Amino acid sequence: MKITPNMKISQFIEELGNAGVLGSGRVYRATNLLSNMIKDPEMNIFLSIAGPMVPGGMREIITDLIKGGYIQVIITSGANLTHDLLESFGGSHYRNYGFDDEKLHESGMGRIGDIYTKSEDFEVFENEITSIMEKIASENEIKSIQDFIYAIGTHITDENSIIKAAAENNVPIYAPGIIDSMLGLQLWMFNQSNNLCLDAVADMHQLSDIVFESKKVGAVILGGGLPKHYALASNLLKGGVDAAIQITMDRSETGSLGGAPLEEAKSWAKARAGSNLVTVIGDATVLFPLILAGALDMASENKLMGK
Amino acid sequence: MKITPNMKISQFIEELGNAGVLGSGRVYRATNLLSNMIKDPEMNIFLSIAGPMVPGGMREIITDLIKGGYIQVIITSGANLTHDLLESFGGSHYRNYGFDDEKLHESGMGRIGDIYTKSEDFEVFENEITSIMEKIASENEIKSIQDFIYAIGTHITDENSIIKAAAENNVPIYAPGIIDSMLGLQLWMFNQSNNLCLDAVADMHQLSDIVFESKKVGAVILGGGLPKHYALASNLLKGGVDAAIQITMDRSETGSLGGAPLEEAKSWAKARAGSNLVTVIGDATVLFPLILAGALDMASENKLMGK
Amino acid sequence: MKITPNMKISQFIEELGNAGVLGSGRVYRATNLLSNMIKDPEMNIFLSIAGPMVPGGMREIITDLIKGGYIQVIITSGANLTHDLLESFGGSHYRNYGFDDEKLHESGMGRIGDIYTKSEDFEVFENEITSIMEKIASENEIKSIQDFIYAIGTHITDENSIIKAAAENNVPIYAPGIIDSMLGLQLWMFNQSNNLCLDAVADMHQLSDIVFESKKVGAVILGGGLPKHYALASNLLKGGVDAAIQITMDRSETGSLGGAPLEEAKSWAKARAGSNLVTVIGDATVLFPLILAGALDMASENKLMGK
Amino acid sequence: MKITPNMKISQFIEELGNAGVLGSGRVYRATNLLSNMIKDPEMNIFLSIAGPMVPGGMREIITDLIKGGYIQVIITSGANLTHDLLESFGGSHYRNYGFDDEKLHESGMGRIGDIYTKSEDFEVFENEITSIMEKIASENEIKSIQDFIYAIGTHITDENSIIKAAAENNVPIYAPGIIDSMLGLQLWMFNQSNNLCLDAVADMHQLSDIVFESKKVGAVILGGGLPKHYALASNLLKGGVDAAIQITMDRSETGSLGGAPLEEAKSWAKARAGSNLVTVIGDATVLFPLILAGALDMASENKLMGK
């Protein structure tokens, strides 16, 4: 590898490819694969997002991927949706409030690593989302979790919102574990006096249709968790994804799905025999932006949008 | 530490306590805390189970904990429930079939680390669970995921089944991400021609009642994932758990909830100020049995059951 | 697995073996292998010790292994030797002084995770080791690092000392990176006005003799680092070790020797083709005592000492 | 963060800084600190290199850092020096030979993760280094390991060699664990019939002089291991380093020095109170090139060379 001042990301990725082994090799191959996934007009991309990607600064990247037509399906946690809404309603994520969790609680701060939230932002969130739920409960027929998230998206005005962008660009968002979040909690509290019943398995109707209608599916998996498994397992009925990238710090030795090498998915037909799979070990909040920047450059000559 | 032949677990744990630092100290403190949790007649224990604990050999341990009255609430993944049912219907988990995932798929094997399943066992599972769903759809009023799991439990005959033991001992099982499993998939397929609609947020009614009725709550958290968060977050409305143990290999640096130190939960009021929290870094399939064996010995003099 | 009150370690290990997969399987296989290594009268055992095993409470275990004739060679860091001497001279390791490292320094404390040392103990160490170096510089012909450690051992009176026990039981201790420790620093300061010159490569003469005279070599590797590599590489000239166990938290993906799976050693002839190798992922301060306790039980029926 | 096609590294690093939390924040702060270290005319930089950085493709980066006057001291393993020499003598590192270690051995390949070496290259290495040792044993007075490495450097012709560049630019290379490498092994074999005796602690004379003559010291620590400790501990006598960056995948929980947070060094006076310390969790073969590229850009306006 040769490192010089004033490098471009594309040059940098090429240097990683020259090394071509260990982490450098994995990042290079993931970049190359993501570029091919983007360029392939027949491939629908499922983006799986676990971990605090929105609080961690990835919100705009995801919204831009939706607006640019790069991704066709999103699978994430209720928490990432909650944090997207928190920002949509004027809240923010904060830094440098220390690590004394009892004191943080007293001063109305919640901590995620070195990221902080304020309870006053959550109060705004609660009022706003309750108001939106009142509207959508009356105007839409909502059966599935995806319906619910879509309907919320139609009431958001913040142009940087993932949920709004997804609604406007017909990118369905699945959040199978939505109940396990502040958004889920608000829905439950709303349902104390309303009846916005979401069928826990109803999403599979639409999601399986998307899978069957896709000539190919590529998965981009940030972190592990429920979203990783759902992204892969939803492709099981069709024989598995055709390509996948995962970026994770989870280990493989415990047998957890999050840390499992992508190859393991082949035994379950969640990835096709012969599919191109790259697992990158590292922090997705650094390595996904890097891989994406490199892939955009590689793909830029003949990128095809509007899949 | 002094290690001799013919040691008892209780002596061994004492030796870890004599060292008292690094991993030894953490395992000792977790054992001591679990013992206190078991002995406290006012404390309800929430057991959160992520990762392949049932395929990994923990099924009997969990069933025994239920039967013994040691745990009052279980939160787990659809996958662990699926594997409990797989064994209940005569299936098994296998070893030593190698690591060529494409070949494994061809020979009808699914792989979880070094654990193997057979597609023929899944075929039996599909038939049996469909038959059970037919029964419960007609006989019960099922609204929540917990209702659904309970109803299944009343139709299982295998005495080693977690789901059966839980149903018989009134230990509710929550699986907020149930759709993301073979059990969830079977429910969805069943619903193509039936109407067994589970409200995604309905579990919170019962779960919040349990939280409010518990004088104290202790959480025992195996792995991270959705179950960890749900176990802690469900206690938020009451100011957080009073004690918790987590055993995980997840790292803290990515900000994921799974790897977050338990202390962080205090900032969110998911753990009380002053609560006793021990995070152990390691493989739960080794360390939970060890900690449990030690805690049973510590607690044996004056254990109080039937909380 | 079945966990009951009042278990013995031997029962517990059997239960891990019944599970037989993931971490449980690895711990069981490592225990079984260590038992076989202990029982094999033709096998010399090289114990490689990296990380703060002496501060972490493993000192007595190692001393007992030497006294019991279980291990024939030790390879470790200068730091572990320093901490053995610190305790031999009346010093100790302390707990519960908090994590403000600037304050710790001001109050004369050094921190290793949650273990603390006192500068007053290091002052005693400096006086005592200087006094010992004065004696051995006059009385012995010291060429190698092992000679130096052995000579120190003949001047220690603490019966719990690893270095003393090793000297008395003819178990050579190798510390190829000795300079990188307080002991090495004291040697350097002593040499400002003396000439106790240790040939950096002289240990290989004796060590290679031991390797060639051993019918078989088994390696027990705690942590990674220099000691791991040295233990394996010293066996290269003879075609590699015949058996090995490693317990580590290092990852394999960075390509570091510490995290490399033991199998990789076969490509270098540091482990023989067909050798029995078990890598356990976890904290050696918990898992080595556990594996050792289990192996002592398994081996107890027909253990052969005095190899 | 905003990611667009055709980005420059400097823009990318700015985007990480905009996120500013979790891994992104750590990489940004490390880049900023490295830039400040490079720009500070009073700061000598100690580069500590553990793990297979030369086989992993970092050789040219390190050689360029030496030639550019960016680093003043190198501390590394015997293995990295061996691999530098292997390439200097015409050998190479190879890819894509599979993971069957017994077969690899049979076909004369050694494996380091997904990197391969050939025994024929090691044969050339042995001949060449023996020839060089014959020359330097006669022409130089060699007392310390650093002397030895320097003398080798004066006989290398490959312009990309780290050892040659270091010799030509008066950058001392310390390898306290040199015996634990093929280079150390060759030195030992050479000494069967020669007397090239290296004093194990002699390096400390020169190294402590450098420390005391440095107005400030900054440490750049790739991986953990012996080199990390040596880089920090050599600054102990003067109150510790003034700044440090570490990039590692080692965990902190085991108490190993490799995984210890840099802050811990403050308790030992290996880092000064108030020193700027950034620990980045990740693979150094990806993140060090990234951080370096960013730091070169940040520093380029007013970089001062020839410290």
PDB file of N, CA, C and O in Angstrom, chain A residues 139-167:
ATOM      1  N   GLU A 139     -57.406   7.580   8.996  1.00  0.00           N
ATOM      2  CA  GLU A 139     -57.419   7.732   7.536  1.00  0.00           C
ATOM      3  C   GLU A 139     -56.969   6.497   6.760  1.00  0.00           C
ATOM      4  O   GLU A 139     -57.291   6.351   5.592  1.00  0.00           O
ATOM      5  N   ASN A 140     -56.156   5.620   7.389  1.00  0.00           N
ATOM      6  CA  ASN A 140     -55.603   4.511   6.627  1.00  0.00           C
ATOM      7  C   ASN A 140     -56.163   3.188   7.124  1.00  0.00           C
ATOM      8  O   ASN A 140     -56.551   3.062   8.272  1.00  0.00           O
ATOM      9  N   GLU A 141     -56.117   2.189   6.265  1.00  0.00           N
ATOM     10  CA  GLU A 141     -56.294   0.836   6.766  1.00  0.00           C
ATOM     11  C   GLU A 141     -54.911   0.251   6.976  1.00  0.00           C
ATOM     12  O   GLU A 141     -54.170   0.013   6.022  1.00  0.00           O
ATOM     13  N   ILE A 142     -54.575   0.060   8.231  1.00  0.00           N
ATOM     14  CA  ILE A 142     -53.227  -0.360   8.586  1.00  0.00           C
ATOM     15  C   ILE A 142     -53.278  -1.745   9.191  1.00  0.00           C
ATOM     16  O   ILE A 142     -53.932  -1.974  10.209  1.00  0.00           O
ATOM     17  N   LYS A 143     -52.609  -2.677   8.533  1.00  0.00           N
ATOM     18  CA  LYS A 143     -52.608  -4.044   9.047  1.00  0.00           C
ATOM     19  C   LYS A 143     -51.227  -4.505   9.486  1.00  0.00           C
ATOM     20  O   LYS A 143     -51.094  -5.272  10.418  1.00  0.00           O
ATOM     21  N   SER A 144     -50.237  -4.036   8.767  1.00  0.00           N
ATOM     22  CA  SER A 144     -48.896  -4.558   9.029  1.00  0.00           C
ATOM     23  C   SER A 144     -48.018  -3.463   9.618  1.00  0.00           C
ATOM     24  O   SER A 144     -48.329  -2.276   9.575  1.00  0.00           O
ATOM     25  N   ILE A 145     -46.878  -3.887  10.173  1.00  0.00           N
ATOM     26  CA  ILE A 145     -45.924  -2.932  10.715  1.00  0.00           C
ATOM     27  C   ILE A 145     -45.430  -2.000   9.602  1.00  0.00           C
ATOM     28  O   ILE A 145     -45.290  -0.793   9.796  1.00  0.00           O
ATOM     29  N   GLN A 146     -45.218  -2.565   8.447  1.00  0.00           N
ATOM     30  CA  GLN A 146     -44.757  -1.745   7.323  1.00  0.00           C
ATOM     31  C   GLN A 146     -45.801  -0.697   6.947  1.00  0.00           C
ATOM     32  O   GLN A 146     -45.450   0.454   6.659  1.00  0.00           O
ATOM     33  N   ASP A 147     -47.077  -1.078   6.927  1.00  0.00           N
ATOM     34  CA  ASP A 147     -48.146  -0.095   6.690  1.00  0.00           C
ATOM     35  C   ASP A 147     -48.038   1.069   7.673  1.00  0.00           C
ATOM     36  O   ASP A 147     -48.196   2.238   7.301  1.00  0.00           O
ATOM     37  N   PHE A 148     -47.815   0.719   8.921  1.00  0.00           N
ATOM     38  CA  PHE A 148     -47.760   1.706   9.998  1.00  0.00           C
ATOM     39  C   PHE A 148     -46.594   2.686   9.780  1.00  0.00           C
ATOM     40  O   PHE A 148     -46.764   3.911   9.855  1.00  0.00           O
ATOM     41  N   ILE A 149     -45.428   2.133   9.460  1.00  0.00           N
ATOM     42  CA  ILE A 149     -44.253   2.995   9.249  1.00  0.00           C
ATOM     43  C   ILE A 149     -44.462   3.866   8.005  1.00  0.00           C
ATOM     44  O   ILE A 149     -44.143   5.059   8.003  1.00  0.00           O
ATOM     45  N   TYR A 150     -45.015   3.268   6.966  1.00  0.00           N
ATOM     46  CA  TYR A 150     -45.296   4.037   5.754  1.00  0.00           C
ATOM     47  C   TYR A 150     -46.239   5.200   6.063  1.00  0.00           C
ATOM     48  O   TYR A 150     -46.000   6.342   5.647  1.00  0.00           O
ATOM     49  N   ALA A 151     -47.291   4.901   6.796  1.00  0.00           N
ATOM     50  CA  ALA A 151     -48.279   5.944   7.101  1.00  0.00           C
ATOM     51  C   ALA A 151     -47.645   7.079   7.910  1.00  0.00           C
ATOM     52  O   ALA A 151     -47.923   8.267   7.669  1.00  0.00           O
ATOM     53  N   ILE A 152     -46.794   6.719   8.842  1.00  0.00           N
ATOM     54  CA  ILE A 152     -46.078   7.773   9.576  1.00  0.00           C
ATOM     55  C   ILE A 152     -45.291   8.639   8.606  1.00  0.00           C
ATOM     56  O   ILE A 152     -45.294   9.865   8.676  1.00  0.00           O
ATOM     57  N   GLY A 153     -44.629   7.963   7.659  1.00  0.00           N
ATOM     58  CA  GLY A 153     -43.769   8.684   6.708  1.00  0.00           C
ATOM     59  C   GLY A 153     -44.511   9.728   5.913  1.00  0.00           C
ATOM     60  O   GLY A 153     -43.936  10.766   5.539  1.00  0.00           O
ATOM     61  N   THR A 154     -45.798   9.493   5.679  1.00  0.00           N
ATOM     62  CA  THR A 154     -46.576  10.461   4.896  1.00  0.00           C
ATOM     63  C   THR A 154     -46.904  11.723   5.693  1.00  0.00           C
ATOM     64  O   THR A 154     -47.410  12.698   5.138  1.00  0.00           O
ATOM     65  N   HIS A 155     -46.625  11.680   7.005  1.00  0.00           N
ATOM     66  CA  HIS A 155     -46.916  12.842   7.851  1.00  0.00           C
ATOM     67  C   HIS A 155     -45.665  13.567   8.343  1.00  0.00           C
ATOM     68  O   HIS A 155     -45.770  14.464   9.172  1.00  0.00           O
ATOM     69  N   ILE A 156     -44.518  13.151   7.875  1.00  0.00           N
ATOM     70  CA  ILE A 156     -43.266  13.778   8.302  1.00  0.00           C
ATOM     71  C   ILE A 156     -42.898  14.879   7.310  1.00  0.00           C
ATOM     72  O   ILE A 156     -43.066  14.711   6.101  1.00  0.00           O
ATOM     73  N   THR A 157     -42.417  15.983   7.825  1.00  0.00           N
ATOM     74  CA  THR A 157     -42.037  17.076   6.919  1.00  0.00           C
ATOM     75  C   THR A 157     -40.526  17.218   6.772  1.00  0.00           C
ATOM     76  O   THR A 157     -40.059  17.848   5.831  1.00  0.00           O
ATOM     77  N   ASP A 158     -39.740  16.654   7.667  1.00  0.00           N
ATOM     78  CA  ASP A 158     -38.283  16.788   7.620  1.00  0.00           C
ATOM     79  C   ASP A 158     -37.720  16.047   6.403  1.00  0.00           C
ATOM     80  O   ASP A 158     -37.846  14.828   6.292  1.00  0.00           O
ATOM     81  N   GLU A 159     -37.092  16.782   5.509  1.00  0.00           N
ATOM     82  CA  GLU A 159     -36.576  16.185   4.270  1.00  0.00           C
ATOM     83  C   GLU A 159     -35.454  15.173   4.513  1.00  0.00           C
ATOM     84  O   GLU A 159     -35.129  14.385   3.640  1.00  0.00           O
ATOM     85  N   ASN A 160     -34.817  15.237   5.676  1.00  0.00           N
ATOM     86  CA  ASN A 160     -33.729  14.290   5.958  1.00  0.00           C
ATOM     87  C   ASN A 160     -34.212  12.991   6.587  1.00  0.00           C
ATOM     88  O   ASN A 160     -33.410  12.118   6.892  1.00  0.00           O
ATOM     89  N   SER A 161     -35.527  12.886   6.765  1.00  0.00           N
ATOM     90  CA  SER A 161     -36.042  11.700   7.458  1.00  0.00           C
ATOM     91  C   SER A 161     -35.967  10.457   6.581  1.00  0.00           C
ATOM     92  O   SER A 161     -36.402  10.452   5.424  1.00  0.00           O
ATOM     93  N   ILE A 162     -35.444   9.396   7.147  1.00  0.00           N
ATOM     94  CA  ILE A 162     -35.432   8.095   6.481  1.00  0.00           C
ATOM     95  C   ILE A 162     -36.866   7.644   6.207  1.00  0.00           C
ATOM     96  O   ILE A 162     -37.190   7.181   5.110  1.00  0.00           O
ATOM     97  N   ILE A 163     -37.728   7.779   7.218  1.00  0.00           N
ATOM     98  CA  ILE A 163     -39.094   7.270   7.097  1.00  0.00           C
ATOM     99  C   ILE A 163     -39.864   8.038   6.019  1.00  0.00           C
ATOM    100  O   ILE A 163     -40.600   7.448   5.221  1.00  0.00           O
ATOM    101  N   LYS A 164     -39.666   9.353   5.998  1.00  0.00           N
ATOM    102  CA  LYS A 164     -40.337  10.154   4.951  1.00  0.00           C
ATOM    103  C   LYS A 164     -39.821   9.763   3.560  1.00  0.00           C
ATOM    104  O   LYS A 164     -40.595   9.548   2.633  1.00  0.00           O
ATOM    105  N   ALA A 165     -38.495   9.719   3.421  1.00  0.00           N
ATOM    106  CA  ALA A 165     -37.912   9.387   2.119  1.00  0.00           C
ATOM    107  C   ALA A 165     -38.368   8.016   1.650  1.00  0.00           C
ATOM    108  O   ALA A 165     -38.664   7.807   0.466  1.00  0.00           O
ATOM    109  N   ALA A 166     -38.434   7.079   2.596  1.00  0.00           N
ATOM    110  CA  ALA A 166     -38.864   5.728   2.234  1.00  0.00           C
ATOM    111  C   ALA A 166     -40.308   5.727   1.741  1.00  0.00           C
ATOM    112  O   ALA A 166     -40.642   5.073   0.748  1.00  0.00           O
ATOM    113  N   ALA A 167     -41.161   6.491   2.447  1.00  0.00           N
ATOM    114  CA  ALA A 167     -42.567   6.550   2.042  1.00  0.00           C
ATOM    115  C   ALA A 167     -42.689   7.164   0.645  1.00  0.00           C
ATOM    116  O   ALA A 167     -43.459   6.689  -0.194  1.00  0.00           O
TER     117      ALA A 167
END
